[in-house]
């Protein structure tokens, strides 16, 4: 129904429909490489660490120490999946009191600075640990393990090296603080020496440019009948990330009760037509405002048909 093709030297690769897709049809489903709930607001309901399914707003008995960033699962299957593809969220530090403290520091930093990247970086770095330990067991270097772990990230949109160096210099203090916090949460003697400031900036920009915002409906925490709250977070979806942006997009993405992403046609899409989504909410924004938001958040000048046709 769709294929990944190289569209042009400027646009790079993107999605193209191989068959006709009628308006309203869901045509792509994908689970995340990694995902994380964002606790930017204290009233956020709890979500499963693996699938983000809503678990309600009440603290679970015995989970008080993990309330800083709850390590909870909706079922045994989700817990097993999380353990199979990640190291511990706390690396090799298993002391509960220290775990709660470092998670609390990370949560407070995200809330105070209204940022989400450090939280998702903790999940990303945690996902590197199994490959690092597998390489060690094979007698290979940690660098080989990191190379294996980061293969799924290679095709994702990334910033040019010159821009990376500029960002690293301009925001050096913030990047250093975030690296310190994240490596406290995902402490591991194999991982820490590999995470230089340059690599940390690189992984941060990968997340900034490719993360999908997740909003999972949660009816368990509503205080009134029929009320719906949302578990909010973000995730990396390597296949869906091939979708290019258009302010007049022909597709959209959404979620149901978990973090499984669904692409859906907003209009009829003909065979051979590029499939696009909007990276931002364009409602009630002028061309200038849309372009400024995209430039600030995604580092490109929008040249879609809507922006190009504007006076």
Tab-separated table of N, CA and C in Angstrom, residues 47-197:
chain	number	residue	atom	x	y	z
A	47	UNK	N	0.573	5.903	33.129
A	47	UNK	CA	0.504	5.035	31.957
A	47	UNK	C	1.477	3.890	32.083
A	48	UNK	N	1.204	2.796	31.413
A	48	UNK	CA	2.103	1.638	31.374
A	48	UNK	C	3.443	2.064	30.775
A	49	UNK	N	4.533	1.653	31.387
A	49	UNK	CA	5.850	2.052	30.907
A	49	UNK	C	6.125	1.528	29.498
A	50	UNK	N	5.496	0.408	29.131
A	50	UNK	CA	5.748	-0.189	27.820
A	50	UNK	C	4.808	0.332	26.740
A	51	UNK	N	3.487	0.281	26.973
A	51	UNK	CA	2.526	0.622	25.919
A	51	UNK	C	1.780	1.926	26.166
A	52	UNK	N	1.987	2.558	27.333
A	52	UNK	CA	1.355	3.813	27.725
A	52	UNK	C	-0.156	3.709	27.951
A	53	UNK	N	-0.677	2.501	28.015
A	53	UNK	CA	-2.094	2.332	28.336
A	53	UNK	C	-2.381	2.981	29.677
A	54	UNK	N	-3.503	3.721	29.747
A	54	UNK	CA	-3.835	4.436	30.972
A	54	UNK	C	-4.076	3.503	32.148
A	55	UNK	N	-3.506	3.886	33.295
A	55	UNK	CA	-3.670	3.104	34.515
A	55	UNK	C	-4.389	3.877	35.608
A	56	UNK	N	-4.912	5.057	35.280
A	56	UNK	CA	-5.600	5.862	36.282
A	56	UNK	C	-4.646	6.799	36.987
A	57	UNK	N	-5.176	7.647	37.846
A	57	UNK	CA	-4.368	8.672	38.503
A	57	UNK	C	-3.983	8.312	39.920
A	58	UNK	N	-4.507	7.199	40.417
A	58	UNK	CA	-4.214	6.826	41.796
A	58	UNK	C	-2.854	6.141	41.901
A	59	UNK	N	-2.099	6.468	42.957
A	59	UNK	CA	-0.849	5.759	43.225
A	59	UNK	C	-1.152	4.312	43.540
A	60	UNK	N	-0.344	3.430	43.007
A	60	UNK	CA	-0.524	2.016	43.282
A	60	UNK	C	0.144	1.657	44.609
A	61	UNK	N	-0.460	0.766	45.353
A	61	UNK	CA	0.089	0.351	46.634
A	61	UNK	C	1.510	-0.199	46.446
A	62	UNK	N	2.422	0.325	47.265
A	62	UNK	CA	3.797	-0.147	47.188
A	62	UNK	C	4.629	0.550	46.132
A	63	UNK	N	4.035	1.504	45.374
A	63	UNK	CA	4.767	2.166	44.294
A	63	UNK	C	5.134	3.599	44.633
A	64	UNK	N	5.010	3.991	45.895
A	64	UNK	CA	5.248	5.371	46.277
A	64	UNK	C	6.651	5.846	45.896
A	65	UNK	N	7.655	4.984	46.074
A	65	UNK	CA	9.032	5.380	45.782
A	65	UNK	C	9.262	5.631	44.302
A	66	UNK	N	8.409	5.063	43.456
A	66	UNK	CA	8.571	5.244	42.017
A	66	UNK	C	7.628	6.287	41.433
A	67	UNK	N	6.909	6.997	42.278
A	67	UNK	CA	5.950	7.986	41.788
A	67	UNK	C	6.646	9.080	40.987
A	68	UNK	N	7.929	9.305	41.264
A	68	UNK	CA	8.673	10.336	40.533
A	68	UNK	C	8.598	10.094	39.027
A	69	UNK	N	8.727	8.850	38.641
A	69	UNK	CA	8.550	8.442	37.247
A	69	UNK	C	8.125	6.983	37.299
A	70	UNK	N	6.814	6.746	37.418
A	70	UNK	CA	6.329	5.402	37.780
A	70	UNK	C	6.799	4.302	36.831
A	71	UNK	N	7.360	3.257	37.407
A	71	UNK	CA	7.768	2.086	36.627
A	71	UNK	C	6.675	1.045	36.818
A	72	UNK	N	5.595	1.213	36.054
A	72	UNK	CA	4.408	0.380	36.184
A	72	UNK	C	4.062	-0.236	34.834
A	73	UNK	N	3.421	-1.388	34.869
A	73	UNK	CA	3.029	-2.076	33.651
A	73	UNK	C	1.565	-2.493	33.752
A	74	UNK	N	0.893	-2.526	32.609
A	74	UNK	CA	-0.529	-2.888	32.601
A	74	UNK	C	-0.721	-4.400	32.665
A	75	UNK	N	0.313	-5.156	32.288
A	75	UNK	CA	0.198	-6.622	32.290
A	75	UNK	C	1.592	-7.235	32.277
A	76	UNK	N	1.653	-8.522	32.523
A	76	UNK	CA	2.935	-9.220	32.547
A	76	UNK	C	3.604	-9.213	31.177
A	77	UNK	N	2.808	-9.290	30.120
A	77	UNK	CA	3.363	-9.284	28.768
A	77	UNK	C	4.135	-7.999	28.494
A	78	UNK	N	3.572	-6.861	28.913
A	78	UNK	CA	4.254	-5.581	28.706
A	78	UNK	C	5.550	-5.510	29.514
A	79	UNK	N	5.513	-6.044	30.719
A	79	UNK	CA	6.726	-6.044	31.542
A	79	UNK	C	7.812	-6.890	30.898
A	80	UNK	N	7.440	-8.051	30.374
A	80	UNK	CA	8.416	-8.931	29.736
A	80	UNK	C	8.968	-8.309	28.458
A	81	UNK	N	8.119	-7.641	27.680
A	81	UNK	CA	8.581	-6.987	26.454
A	81	UNK	C	9.578	-5.885	26.773
A	82	UNK	N	9.267	-5.111	27.818
A	82	UNK	CA	10.146	-4.016	28.203
A	82	UNK	C	11.501	-4.539	28.654
A	83	UNK	N	11.503	-5.609	29.427
A	83	UNK	CA	12.753	-6.165	29.933
A	83	UNK	C	13.582	-6.808	28.815
A	84	UNK	N	12.901	-7.356	27.802
A	84	UNK	CA	13.623	-8.051	26.732
A	84	UNK	C	14.343	-7.095	25.799
A	85	UNK	N	13.835	-5.878	25.634
A	85	UNK	CA	14.467	-4.971	24.679
A	85	UNK	C	15.205	-3.806	25.334
A	86	UNK	N	15.176	-3.722	26.657
A	86	UNK	CA	15.855	-2.645	27.344
A	86	UNK	C	16.632	-3.167	28.535
A	87	UNK	N	17.578	-2.356	28.972
A	87	UNK	CA	18.167	-2.607	30.274
A	87	UNK	C	17.218	-2.044	31.315
A	88	UNK	N	17.595	-2.155	32.541
A	88	UNK	CA	16.789	-1.527	33.584
A	88	UNK	C	16.758	-0.026	33.342
A	89	UNK	N	15.645	0.625	33.669
A	89	UNK	CA	15.545	2.072	33.497
A	89	UNK	C	16.636	2.756	34.321
A	90	UNK	N	17.098	2.070	35.358
A	90	UNK	CA	18.119	2.608	36.239
A	90	UNK	C	19.481	1.995	35.964
A	91	UNK	N	19.671	1.326	34.818
A	91	UNK	CA	20.949	0.709	34.545
A	91	UNK	C	21.250	-0.364	35.585
A	92	UNK	N	22.438	-0.378	36.120
A	92	UNK	CA	22.807	-1.375	37.111
A	92	UNK	C	22.588	-0.897	38.542
A	93	UNK	N	22.090	0.321	38.690
A	93	UNK	CA	21.830	0.820	40.035
A	93	UNK	C	20.453	0.355	40.476
A	94	UNK	N	20.398	-0.597	41.370
A	94	UNK	CA	19.135	-1.192	41.765
A	94	UNK	C	18.688	-0.748	43.153
A	95	UNK	N	19.381	0.197	43.752
A	95	UNK	CA	18.999	0.660	45.080
A	95	UNK	C	17.735	1.515	44.969
A	96	UNK	N	16.603	1.079	45.525
A	96	UNK	CA	15.325	1.780	45.334
A	96	UNK	C	15.347	3.247	45.736
A	97	UNK	N	15.992	3.573	46.850
A	97	UNK	CA	15.982	4.963	47.311
A	97	UNK	C	16.731	5.873	46.347
A	98	UNK	N	17.860	5.385	45.812
A	98	UNK	CA	18.619	6.194	44.845
A	98	UNK	C	17.881	6.277	43.524
A	99	UNK	N	17.216	5.197	43.150
A	99	UNK	CA	16.427	5.203	41.928
A	99	UNK	C	15.343	6.267	41.993
A	100	UNK	N	14.609	6.297	43.090
A	100	UNK	CA	13.537	7.275	43.245
A	100	UNK	C	14.084	8.696	43.223
A	101	UNK	N	15.239	8.903	43.835
A	101	UNK	CA	15.825	10.241	43.893
A	101	UNK	C	16.226	10.733	42.512
A	102	UNK	N	16.912	9.886	41.738
A	102	UNK	CA	17.365	10.318	40.423
A	102	UNK	C	16.199	10.516	39.458
A	103	UNK	N	15.191	9.658	39.539
A	103	UNK	CA	14.004	9.834	38.701
A	103	UNK	C	13.276	11.111	39.063
A	104	UNK	N	13.250	11.429	40.358
A	104	UNK	CA	12.603	12.656	40.811
A	104	UNK	C	13.335	13.887	40.289
A	105	UNK	N	14.671	13.842	40.302
A	105	UNK	CA	15.457	14.959	39.775
A	105	UNK	C	15.185	15.162	38.284
A	106	UNK	N	15.093	14.066	37.547
A	106	UNK	CA	14.820	14.151	36.118
A	106	UNK	C	13.433	14.722	35.871
A	107	UNK	N	12.449	14.242	36.609
A	107	UNK	CA	11.082	14.754	36.466
A	107	UNK	C	11.027	16.245	36.767
A	108	UNK	N	11.648	16.666	37.874
A	108	UNK	CA	11.617	18.078	38.260
A	108	UNK	C	12.279	18.957	37.210
A	109	UNK	N	13.381	18.477	36.635
A	109	UNK	CA	14.066	19.250	35.603
A	109	UNK	C	13.164	19.432	34.378
A	110	UNK	N	12.499	18.356	33.967
A	110	UNK	CA	11.602	18.432	32.814
A	110	UNK	C	10.448	19.396	33.068
A	111	UNK	N	9.870	19.344	34.259
A	111	UNK	CA	8.749	20.213	34.587
A	111	UNK	C	9.186	21.672	34.685
A	112	UNK	N	10.306	21.918	35.325
A	112	UNK	CA	10.764	23.297	35.523
A	112	UNK	C	11.179	23.964	34.221
A	113	UNK	N	11.723	23.185	33.301
A	113	UNK	CA	12.211	23.744	32.037
A	113	UNK	C	11.279	23.472	30.860
A	114	UNK	N	10.146	22.806	31.139
A	114	UNK	CA	9.155	22.486	30.115
A	114	UNK	C	9.797	21.782	28.917
A	115	UNK	N	10.589	20.762	29.215
A	115	UNK	CA	11.255	19.976	28.171
A	115	UNK	C	10.912	18.505	28.366
A	116	UNK	N	10.952	17.759	27.290
A	116	UNK	CA	10.642	16.332	27.351
A	116	UNK	C	11.797	15.455	26.896
A	117	UNK	N	12.760	16.033	26.175
A	117	UNK	CA	13.834	15.238	25.581
A	117	UNK	C	14.622	14.406	26.600
A	118	UNK	N	14.978	14.946	27.794
A	118	UNK	CA	15.738	14.119	28.739
A	118	UNK	C	15.012	12.844	29.153
A	119	UNK	N	13.687	12.904	29.261
A	119	UNK	CA	12.919	11.713	29.645
A	119	UNK	C	13.010	10.634	28.573
A	120	UNK	N	12.838	11.032	27.314
A	120	UNK	CA	12.899	10.053	26.226
A	120	UNK	C	14.330	9.578	25.996
A	121	UNK	N	15.307	10.449	26.247
A	121	UNK	CA	16.706	10.042	26.134
A	121	UNK	C	17.036	8.944	27.150
A	122	UNK	N	16.439	9.033	28.345
A	122	UNK	CA	16.666	7.993	29.353
A	122	UNK	C	16.191	6.639	28.836
A	123	UNK	N	15.039	6.626	28.151
A	123	UNK	CA	14.545	5.372	27.564
A	123	UNK	C	15.437	4.915	26.408
A	124	UNK	N	15.902	5.877	25.602
A	124	UNK	CA	16.764	5.530	24.469
A	124	UNK	C	18.077	4.918	24.957
A	125	UNK	N	18.725	5.589	25.918
A	125	UNK	CA	20.002	5.083	26.417
A	125	UNK	C	19.823	3.737	27.130
A	126	UNK	N	18.698	3.573	27.796
A	126	UNK	CA	18.403	2.294	28.442
A	126	UNK	C	18.290	1.174	27.408
A	127	UNK	N	17.751	1.521	26.230
A	127	UNK	CA	17.583	0.506	25.176
A	127	UNK	C	18.914	0.075	24.579
A	128	UNK	N	19.997	0.856	24.816
A	128	UNK	CA	21.317	0.482	24.311
A	128	UNK	C	21.954	-0.634	25.142
A	129	UNK	N	21.557	-0.751	26.407
A	129	UNK	CA	22.271	-1.613	27.350
A	129	UNK	C	22.338	-3.087	26.942
A	130	UNK	N	21.232	-3.699	26.464
A	130	UNK	CA	21.346	-5.114	26.079
A	130	UNK	C	22.411	-5.382	25.020
A	131	UNK	N	22.525	-4.492	24.026
A	131	UNK	CA	23.543	-4.684	22.978
A	131	UNK	C	24.956	-4.477	23.530
A	132	UNK	N	25.110	-3.540	24.473
A	132	UNK	CA	26.426	-3.331	25.081
A	132	UNK	C	26.855	-4.570	25.853
A	133	UNK	N	25.929	-5.159	26.582
A	133	UNK	CA	26.253	-6.341	27.387
A	133	UNK	C	26.447	-7.577	26.508
A	134	UNK	N	25.700	-7.655	25.410
A	134	UNK	CA	25.882	-8.776	24.481
A	134	UNK	C	27.268	-8.705	23.836
A	135	UNK	N	27.690	-7.491	23.469
A	135	UNK	CA	29.024	-7.324	22.877
A	135	UNK	C	30.108	-7.704	23.880
A	136	UNK	N	29.903	-7.310	25.140
A	136	UNK	CA	30.873	-7.660	26.183
A	136	UNK	C	30.970	-9.178	26.342
A	137	UNK	N	29.824	-9.860	26.302
A	137	UNK	CA	29.803	-11.312	26.446
A	137	UNK	C	30.517	-12.002	25.284
A	138	UNK	N	30.539	-11.348	24.106
A	138	UNK	CA	31.211	-11.906	22.933
A	138	UNK	C	32.686	-11.517	22.870
A	139	UNK	N	33.131	-10.768	23.870
A	139	UNK	CA	34.523	-10.330	23.876
A	139	UNK	C	34.783	-9.142	22.978
A	140	UNK	N	33.722	-8.419	22.609
A	140	UNK	CA	33.845	-7.254	21.731
A	140	UNK	C	33.836	-5.968	22.552
A	141	UNK	N	34.200	-4.869	21.929
A	141	UNK	CA	34.285	-3.595	22.632
A	141	UNK	C	32.899	-2.979	22.809
A	142	UNK	N	32.736	-2.091	23.806
A	142	UNK	CA	31.461	-1.385	23.975
A	142	UNK	C	31.075	-0.573	22.732
A	143	UNK	N	32.085	-0.082	22.003
A	143	UNK	CA	31.804	0.692	20.786
A	143	UNK	C	31.057	-0.147	19.754
A	144	UNK	N	31.406	-1.431	19.670
A	144	UNK	CA	30.695	-2.329	18.749
A	144	UNK	C	29.252	-2.486	19.199
A	145	UNK	N	29.039	-2.625	20.499
A	145	UNK	CA	27.684	-2.739	21.031
A	145	UNK	C	26.858	-1.498	20.752
A	146	UNK	N	27.485	-0.309	20.888
A	146	UNK	CA	26.759	0.938	20.620
A	146	UNK	C	26.421	1.048	19.138
A	147	UNK	N	27.342	0.631	18.286
A	147	UNK	CA	27.087	0.668	16.833
A	147	UNK	C	25.891	-0.213	16.488
A	148	UNK	N	25.816	-1.393	17.084
A	148	UNK	CA	24.680	-2.281	16.851
A	148	UNK	C	23.382	-1.667	17.367
A	149	UNK	N	23.463	-1.081	18.564
A	149	UNK	CA	22.260	-0.541	19.207
A	149	UNK	C	21.670	0.637	18.446
A	150	UNK	N	22.511	1.395	17.765
A	150	UNK	CA	22.039	2.615	17.099
A	150	UNK	C	21.716	2.426	15.624
A	151	UNK	N	21.819	1.201	15.105
A	151	UNK	CA	21.496	0.961	13.693
A	151	UNK	C	20.097	1.425	13.307
A	152	UNK	N	19.063	1.187	14.141
A	152	UNK	CA	17.711	1.633	13.760
A	152	UNK	C	17.573	3.155	13.642
A	153	UNK	N	18.547	3.898	14.166
A	153	UNK	CA	18.462	5.362	14.138
A	153	UNK	C	19.112	5.959	12.897
A	154	UNK	N	19.833	5.150	12.135
A	154	UNK	CA	20.684	5.700	11.080
A	154	UNK	C	19.927	6.431	9.981
A	155	UNK	N	18.741	5.924	9.610
A	155	UNK	CA	18.027	6.537	8.494
A	155	UNK	C	17.163	7.708	8.936
A	156	UNK	N	17.068	7.949	10.246
A	156	UNK	CA	16.212	9.029	10.737
A	156	UNK	C	16.807	10.386	10.387
A	157	UNK	N	15.935	11.366	10.263
A	157	UNK	CA	16.353	12.732	9.940
A	157	UNK	C	17.325	13.237	11.009
A	158	UNK	N	18.415	13.842	10.585
A	158	UNK	CA	19.401	14.328	11.540
A	158	UNK	C	19.974	15.661	11.077
A	159	UNK	N	20.647	16.332	11.991
A	159	UNK	CA	21.198	17.660	11.736
A	159	UNK	C	22.613	17.527	11.186
A	160	UNK	N	22.979	18.430	10.286
A	160	UNK	CA	24.327	18.425	9.735
A	160	UNK	C	25.351	18.707	10.833
A	161	UNK	N	26.566	18.193	10.637
A	161	UNK	CA	27.589	18.286	11.668
A	161	UNK	C	27.895	19.731	12.062
A	162	UNK	N	27.906	20.635	11.094
A	162	UNK	CA	28.187	22.044	11.400
A	162	UNK	C	27.120	22.633	12.316
A	163	UNK	N	25.861	22.275	12.064
A	163	UNK	CA	24.766	22.762	12.904
A	163	UNK	C	24.824	22.135	14.291
A	164	UNK	N	25.229	20.849	14.356
A	164	UNK	CA	25.378	20.177	15.648
A	164	UNK	C	26.408	20.898	16.509
A	165	UNK	N	27.534	21.253	15.909
A	165	UNK	CA	28.591	21.937	16.653
A	165	UNK	C	28.116	23.295	17.160
A	166	UNK	N	27.333	23.994	16.333
A	166	UNK	CA	26.801	25.296	16.740
A	166	UNK	C	25.841	25.144	17.908
A	167	UNK	N	24.936	24.171	17.816
A	167	UNK	CA	23.978	23.922	18.891
A	167	UNK	C	24.688	23.537	20.181
A	168	UNK	N	25.698	22.682	20.057
A	168	UNK	CA	26.432	22.232	21.238
A	168	UNK	C	27.109	23.399	21.946
A	169	UNK	N	27.623	24.343	21.164
A	169	UNK	CA	28.303	25.494	21.748
A	169	UNK	C	27.308	26.479	22.362
A	170	UNK	N	26.200	26.731	21.669
A	170	UNK	CA	25.210	27.696	22.144
A	170	UNK	C	24.470	27.227	23.391
A	171	UNK	N	24.241	25.913	23.500
A	171	UNK	CA	23.464	25.378	24.621
A	171	UNK	C	24.298	24.413	25.461
A	172	UNK	N	25.569	24.692	25.555
A	172	UNK	CA	26.504	23.774	26.205
A	172	UNK	C	26.114	23.461	27.646
A	173	UNK	N	25.769	24.485	28.422
A	173	UNK	CA	25.434	24.297	29.838
A	173	UNK	C	24.213	23.400	30.003
A	174	UNK	N	23.174	23.641	29.171
A	174	UNK	CA	21.945	22.844	29.264
A	174	UNK	C	22.210	21.396	28.868
A	175	UNK	N	22.975	21.189	27.795
A	175	UNK	CA	23.279	19.824	27.351
A	175	UNK	C	24.083	19.068	28.413
A	176	UNK	N	25.033	19.756	29.056
A	176	UNK	CA	25.840	19.121	30.096
A	176	UNK	C	24.971	18.703	31.275
A	177	UNK	N	24.045	19.581	31.666
A	177	UNK	CA	23.150	19.285	32.783
A	177	UNK	C	22.270	18.086	32.454
A	178	UNK	N	21.707	18.082	31.268
A	178	UNK	CA	20.820	16.986	30.877
A	178	UNK	C	21.576	15.669	30.756
A	179	UNK	N	22.781	15.708	30.216
A	179	UNK	CA	23.586	14.486	30.111
A	179	UNK	C	23.881	13.924	31.497
A	180	UNK	N	24.209	14.807	32.432
A	180	UNK	CA	24.483	14.377	33.804
A	180	UNK	C	23.266	13.724	34.440
A	181	UNK	N	22.097	14.331	34.258
A	181	UNK	CA	20.867	13.790	34.835
A	181	UNK	C	20.502	12.439	34.230
A	182	UNK	N	20.559	12.361	32.908
A	182	UNK	CA	20.141	11.136	32.225
A	182	UNK	C	21.069	9.976	32.552
A	183	UNK	N	22.374	10.234	32.627
A	183	UNK	CA	23.304	9.149	32.936
A	183	UNK	C	23.274	8.772	34.413
A	184	UNK	N	22.704	9.622	35.260
A	184	UNK	CA	22.440	9.220	36.647
A	184	UNK	C	21.278	8.228	36.683
A	185	UNK	N	20.276	8.484	35.848
A	185	UNK	CA	19.099	7.606	35.800
A	185	UNK	C	19.447	6.272	35.146
A	186	UNK	N	20.185	6.331	34.038
A	186	UNK	CA	20.565	5.118	33.313
A	186	UNK	C	22.050	4.884	33.556
A	187	UNK	N	22.405	4.706	34.807
A	187	UNK	CA	23.819	4.538	35.137
A	187	UNK	C	24.290	3.139	34.753
A	188	UNK	N	25.373	3.087	33.982
A	188	UNK	CA	25.961	1.805	33.617
A	188	UNK	C	27.418	2.048	33.244
A	189	UNK	N	28.346	1.285	33.807
A	189	UNK	CA	29.771	1.513	33.542
A	189	UNK	C	30.178	1.282	32.095
A	190	UNK	N	29.402	0.496	31.341
A	190	UNK	CA	29.704	0.296	29.927
A	190	UNK	C	29.248	1.487	29.088
A	191	UNK	N	28.110	2.070	29.471
A	191	UNK	CA	27.499	3.120	28.670
A	191	UNK	C	28.124	4.488	28.897
A	192	UNK	N	28.390	4.823	30.146
A	192	UNK	CA	28.785	6.197	30.474
A	192	UNK	C	29.988	6.705	29.680
A	193	UNK	N	31.083	5.940	29.530
A	193	UNK	CA	32.231	6.476	28.777
A	193	UNK	C	31.936	6.734	27.302
A	194	UNK	N	30.908	6.078	26.764
A	194	UNK	CA	30.572	6.244	25.345
A	194	UNK	C	29.779	7.512	25.078
A	195	UNK	N	29.109	8.016	26.107
A	195	UNK	CA	28.212	9.167	25.916
A	195	UNK	C	28.965	10.475	26.111
A	196	UNK	N	29.710	10.860	25.112
A	196	UNK	CA	30.362	12.165	25.116
A	196	UNK	C	29.305	13.246	24.916
A	197	UNK	N	29.668	14.478	25.169
A	197	UNK	CA	28.723	15.577	24.973
A	197	UNK	C	28.296	15.654	23.512
